[in-house]
CSV table of C-alpha atoms in Angstrom, one decimal:
chain,number,residue,atom,x,y,z
A,1,ASP,CA,97.5,93.4,107.7
A,2,GLN,CA,97.6,95.9,110.5
A,3,GLN,CA,101.1,96.9,111.5
A,4,VAL,CA,100.0,99.1,114.3
A,5,LYS,CA,97.3,98.0,116.6
A,6,GLN,CA,95.4,99.6,119.4
A,7,ASN,CA,93.5,96.7,120.9
A,8,SER,CA,91.3,98.7,123.3
A,9,PRO,CA,88.7,100.6,121.3
A,10,SER,CA,87.6,102.6,124.4
A,11,LEU,CA,88.8,103.5,127.9
A,12,SER,CA,86.9,105.2,130.7
A,13,VAL,CA,88.8,106.9,133.5
A,14,GLN,CA,87.9,109.0,136.5
A,15,GLU,CA,89.1,112.6,136.5
A,16,GLY,CA,92.4,112.9,138.4
A,17,ARG,CA,93.4,109.3,137.8
A,18,ILE,CA,95.9,107.9,135.3
A,19,SER,CA,94.9,107.0,131.8
A,20,ILE,CA,97.1,104.4,130.1
A,21,LEU,CA,96.6,103.9,126.3
A,22,ASN,CA,98.4,101.0,124.7
A,23,CYS,CA,99.7,100.4,121.2
A,24,ASP,CA,101.5,97.4,119.6
A,25,TYR,CA,103.3,97.2,116.4
A,26,THR,CA,104.7,94.4,114.2
A,27,ASN,CA,107.1,96.1,111.8
A,28,SER,CA,110.6,96.1,113.3
A,29,MET,CA,111.7,98.8,110.9
A,30,PHE,CA,109.6,101.4,112.7
A,31,ASP,CA,111.9,103.8,114.5
A,32,TYR,CA,109.7,106.8,115.3
A,33,PHE,CA,106.4,106.7,117.1
A,34,LEU,CA,103.7,109.4,117.7
A,35,TRP,CA,100.5,109.9,119.5
A,36,TYR,CA,97.7,112.0,118.1
A,37,LYS,CA,94.6,113.2,119.7
A,38,LYS,CA,91.4,113.7,117.8
A,39,TYR,CA,88.2,115.5,118.7
A,40,PRO,CA,85.0,115.0,116.7
A,41,ALA,CA,84.9,116.9,113.4
A,42,GLU,CA,88.5,118.0,113.8
A,43,GLY,CA,91.8,116.7,112.4
A,44,PRO,CA,94.2,114.7,114.5
A,45,THR,CA,96.5,116.9,116.7
A,46,PHE,CA,100.0,115.9,117.4
A,47,LEU,CA,100.5,115.2,121.1
A,48,ILE,CA,103.9,113.6,121.8
A,49,SER,CA,106.4,111.4,120.0
A,50,ILE,CA,109.4,109.1,120.8
A,51,SER,CA,112.4,107.9,118.9
A,52,SER,CA,113.4,104.3,119.0
A,53,ILE,CA,116.7,105.3,120.7
A,54,LYS,CA,114.7,106.3,123.8
A,55,ASP,CA,112.4,104.4,126.1
A,56,LYS,CA,110.6,107.3,127.6
A,57,ASN,CA,109.6,110.8,126.6
A,58,GLU,CA,107.7,113.2,128.9
A,59,ASP,CA,105.8,116.4,128.2
A,60,GLY,CA,103.8,117.8,131.0
A,61,ARG,CA,101.0,115.4,131.9
A,62,PHE,CA,101.8,113.1,129.0
A,63,THR,CA,104.5,110.4,129.0
A,64,VAL,CA,105.1,107.9,126.3
A,65,PHE,CA,107.0,104.7,127.0
A,66,LEU,CA,108.5,102.5,124.4
A,67,ASN,CA,109.4,98.8,124.9
A,68,LYS,CA,111.2,97.8,121.7
A,69,SER,CA,111.7,94.2,122.6
A,70,ALA,CA,108.0,93.8,123.1
A,71,LYS,CA,107.1,96.1,120.2
A,72,HIS,CA,104.8,98.0,122.5
A,73,LEU,CA,104.3,101.6,123.4
A,74,SER,CA,102.0,103.3,125.9
A,75,LEU,CA,100.8,106.8,126.6
A,76,HIS,CA,100.2,107.8,130.2
A,77,ILE,CA,98.2,110.8,131.1
A,78,VAL,CA,98.4,112.0,134.7
A,79,PRO,CA,96.3,113.4,136.0
A,80,SER,CA,93.5,112.8,133.5
A,81,GLN,CA,91.1,115.8,132.8
A,82,PRO,CA,87.7,115.8,131.2
A,83,GLY,CA,89.2,117.8,128.3
A,84,ASP,CA,91.4,114.8,127.6
A,85,SER,CA,88.3,113.0,126.4
A,86,ALA,CA,89.0,112.3,122.7
A,87,VAL,CA,90.2,109.5,120.4
A,88,TYR,CA,93.9,108.8,120.6
A,89,PHE,CA,95.8,107.4,117.6
A,90,CYS,CA,99.1,105.8,117.8
A,91,ALA,CA,101.3,106.1,114.7
A,92,ALA,CA,104.6,104.8,113.6
A,93,SER,CA,107.1,105.5,110.8
A,94,ALA,CA,110.3,104.0,109.4
A,95,ASN,CA,111.7,107.4,108.8
A,96,ALA,CA,112.4,106.7,105.1
A,97,GLY,CA,109.5,108.2,103.2
A,98,ASN,CA,107.9,110.0,106.1
A,99,MET,CA,105.0,107.6,105.8
A,100,LEU,CA,102.9,107.2,109.0
A,101,THR,CA,101.0,104.0,109.8
A,102,PHE,CA,98.2,104.6,112.2
A,103,GLY,CA,96.5,102.3,114.7
A,104,GLY,CA,92.7,102.2,114.8
A,105,GLY,CA,92.4,104.6,117.8
A,106,THR,CA,91.2,104.4,121.4
A,107,ARG,CA,88.4,106.5,122.6
A,108,LEU,CA,89.2,107.9,126.0
A,109,MET,CA,86.4,109.2,128.3
A,110,VAL,CA,87.4,111.0,131.4
A,111,LYS,CA,84.5,111.3,133.8
A,112,PRO,CA,84.3,114.3,136.2
B,1,ASP,CA,95.8,131.4,111.8
B,2,THR,CA,94.9,127.9,110.5
B,3,ALA,CA,98.1,125.9,109.8
B,4,VAL,CA,96.5,123.3,107.5
B,5,SER,CA,93.2,124.2,106.0
B,6,GLN,CA,90.8,122.2,103.8
B,7,THR,CA,87.8,123.1,101.7
B,8,PRO,CA,85.1,122.1,101.7
B,9,LYS,CA,84.4,120.7,105.1
B,10,TYR,CA,81.4,118.7,103.9
B,11,LEU,CA,80.8,117.4,100.4
B,12,VAL,CA,77.6,115.6,99.4
B,13,THR,CA,77.4,114.4,95.8
B,14,GLN,CA,75.9,111.8,93.5
B,15,MET,CA,77.6,108.7,92.3
B,16,GLY,CA,79.5,109.2,89.0
B,17,ASN,CA,80.3,112.9,89.6
B,18,ASP,CA,83.7,114.5,89.7
B,19,LYS,CA,84.8,116.5,92.7
B,20,SER,CA,87.8,118.2,94.2
B,21,ILE,CA,89.0,118.9,97.7
B,22,LYS,CA,91.5,121.7,98.3
B,23,CYS,CA,94.3,121.8,100.9
B,24,GLU,CA,96.6,124.6,101.9
B,25,GLN,CA,99.3,124.8,104.6
B,26,ASN,CA,101.0,127.9,105.9
B,27,LEU,CA,103.7,126.1,107.9
B,28,GLY,CA,106.4,126.4,105.3
B,29,HIS,CA,106.5,122.7,105.0
B,30,ASP,CA,107.7,121.0,101.8
B,31,THR,CA,105.8,117.7,102.1
B,32,MET,CA,102.0,117.2,102.0
B,33,TYR,CA,99.8,114.2,102.3
B,34,TRP,CA,96.3,112.9,101.8
B,35,TYR,CA,94.8,110.4,104.2
B,36,LYS,CA,91.5,108.6,104.1
B,37,GLN,CA,89.6,107.7,107.3
B,38,ASP,CA,87.1,105.0,106.4
B,39,SER,CA,83.9,103.9,108.2
B,40,LYS,CA,86.0,101.8,110.6
B,41,LYS,CA,87.9,104.9,111.6
B,42,PHE,CA,91.3,103.7,110.3
B,43,LEU,CA,93.5,106.5,108.9
B,44,LYS,CA,95.3,105.4,105.8
B,45,ILE,CA,97.9,107.2,103.7
B,46,MET,CA,96.8,107.8,100.1
B,47,PHE,CA,99.5,110.1,98.7
B,48,SER,CA,102.5,112.2,99.6
B,49,TYR,CA,104.1,115.0,97.7
B,50,ASN,CA,107.5,116.5,98.4
B,51,ASN,CA,108.3,119.7,96.7
B,52,LYS,CA,105.4,119.1,94.3
B,53,GLU,CA,106.7,115.7,93.4
B,54,LEU,CA,104.7,112.5,94.1
B,55,ILE,CA,106.7,110.3,96.6
B,56,ILE,CA,104.0,108.0,98.1
B,57,ASN,CA,101.1,106.5,96.2
B,58,GLU,CA,99.4,103.8,98.2
B,59,THR,CA,97.3,101.6,96.0
B,60,VAL,CA,94.8,104.2,95.3
B,61,PRO,CA,92.4,103.9,92.3
B,62,ASN,CA,93.4,106.0,89.2
B,63,ARG,CA,90.1,107.9,89.8
B,64,PHE,CA,92.0,109.8,92.5
B,65,SER,CA,94.5,112.3,91.2
B,66,PRO,CA,96.4,114.6,93.5
B,67,LYS,CA,97.7,117.9,92.1
B,68,SER,CA,100.3,120.1,93.8
B,69,PRO,CA,100.5,123.5,92.1
B,70,ASP,CA,103.1,124.6,94.7
B,71,LYS,CA,104.6,123.5,98.0
B,72,ALA,CA,101.8,125.0,100.0
B,73,HIS,CA,98.9,123.3,98.2
B,74,LEU,CA,97.9,119.8,97.5
B,75,ASN,CA,94.5,119.3,96.0
B,76,LEU,CA,92.7,116.0,95.5
B,77,HIS,CA,90.5,115.4,92.5
B,78,ILE,CA,88.2,112.4,92.3
B,79,ASN,CA,86.6,111.2,89.1
B,80,SER,CA,83.5,109.0,88.8
B,81,LEU,CA,82.7,109.0,92.5
B,82,GLU,CA,81.6,105.6,93.9
B,83,LEU,CA,79.7,104.8,97.1
B,84,GLY,CA,82.9,103.4,98.6
B,85,ASP,CA,84.6,106.7,98.3
B,86,SER,CA,82.4,108.0,101.2
B,87,ALA,CA,84.9,108.8,104.0
B,88,VAL,CA,86.6,111.6,105.8
B,89,TYR,CA,89.7,112.9,103.9
B,90,PHE,CA,92.5,114.5,105.8
B,91,CYS,CA,95.3,116.6,104.4
B,92,ALA,CA,98.5,116.9,106.4
B,93,SER,CA,101.9,118.5,106.0
B,94,SER,CA,105.4,118.0,107.4
B,95,GLN,CA,109.0,118.9,106.8
B,96,TRP,CA,110.8,116.2,104.8
B,97,ARG,CA,113.5,114.1,106.4
B,98,THR,CA,113.9,115.8,109.6
B,99,ASN,CA,114.5,113.7,112.6
B,100,THR,CA,110.8,114.1,113.6
B,101,ASP,CA,108.1,112.8,111.3
B,102,THR,CA,105.5,115.0,112.9
B,103,GLN,CA,102.7,115.6,110.5
B,104,TYR,CA,100.1,118.4,111.0
B,105,PHE,CA,96.6,117.7,109.9
B,106,GLY,CA,93.8,119.7,108.5
B,107,PRO,CA,90.3,119.5,109.9
B,108,GLY,CA,89.1,117.0,107.4
B,109,THR,CA,86.5,116.9,104.6
B,110,ARG,CA,83.6,114.6,105.0
B,111,LEU,CA,82.6,113.2,101.6
B,112,THR,CA,79.3,111.5,101.2
B,113,VAL,CA,78.5,109.8,97.9
B,114,LEU,CA,74.8,109.1,97.4
């Protein structure tokens, strides 16, 4: 039973355009959400996070939006760069226990 | 300076063998984790240790035994390796019960059981 789902296994975007990666969750106890970026043969790298008390968090080219009523979050990358090509994982936690539940990942390819 | 390091990076072994993977973090965190990334690329928590005490154990076979000699180290020992244990294992660390559950990951250990 997947509590965190990333329904798009891959996404291809042109350099300079916006990349939008989506994530849905089912557990209403989740109150903290994170995005990780992963290059091949490396560990996931923390990118950006958002608490459930907010609906938006921005860090440079990266913005995460949270829609609690829809149990949906998205990561926007603007403008997209070839170096952004990686697998992006959405993760969530219920804050008690520091246990992260990950989605299955979305492979982003940014074409020059 | 590597924040979270794991050794070895690759491990190829025969079924039935016993092997260990080591993890060290220099971030001063008090909580460490082991995750397994299976062939379908899902990352799943296996164990979590806080101040050397086990706090999360997610239905992992008894053949897997984590050991935390101190807060900076969490090693994973696997007995009687099976084909299904083939996966990439990631170690991670974080600071317990802060408002941010940000975990920092090591580079992974690719285990192949033949």
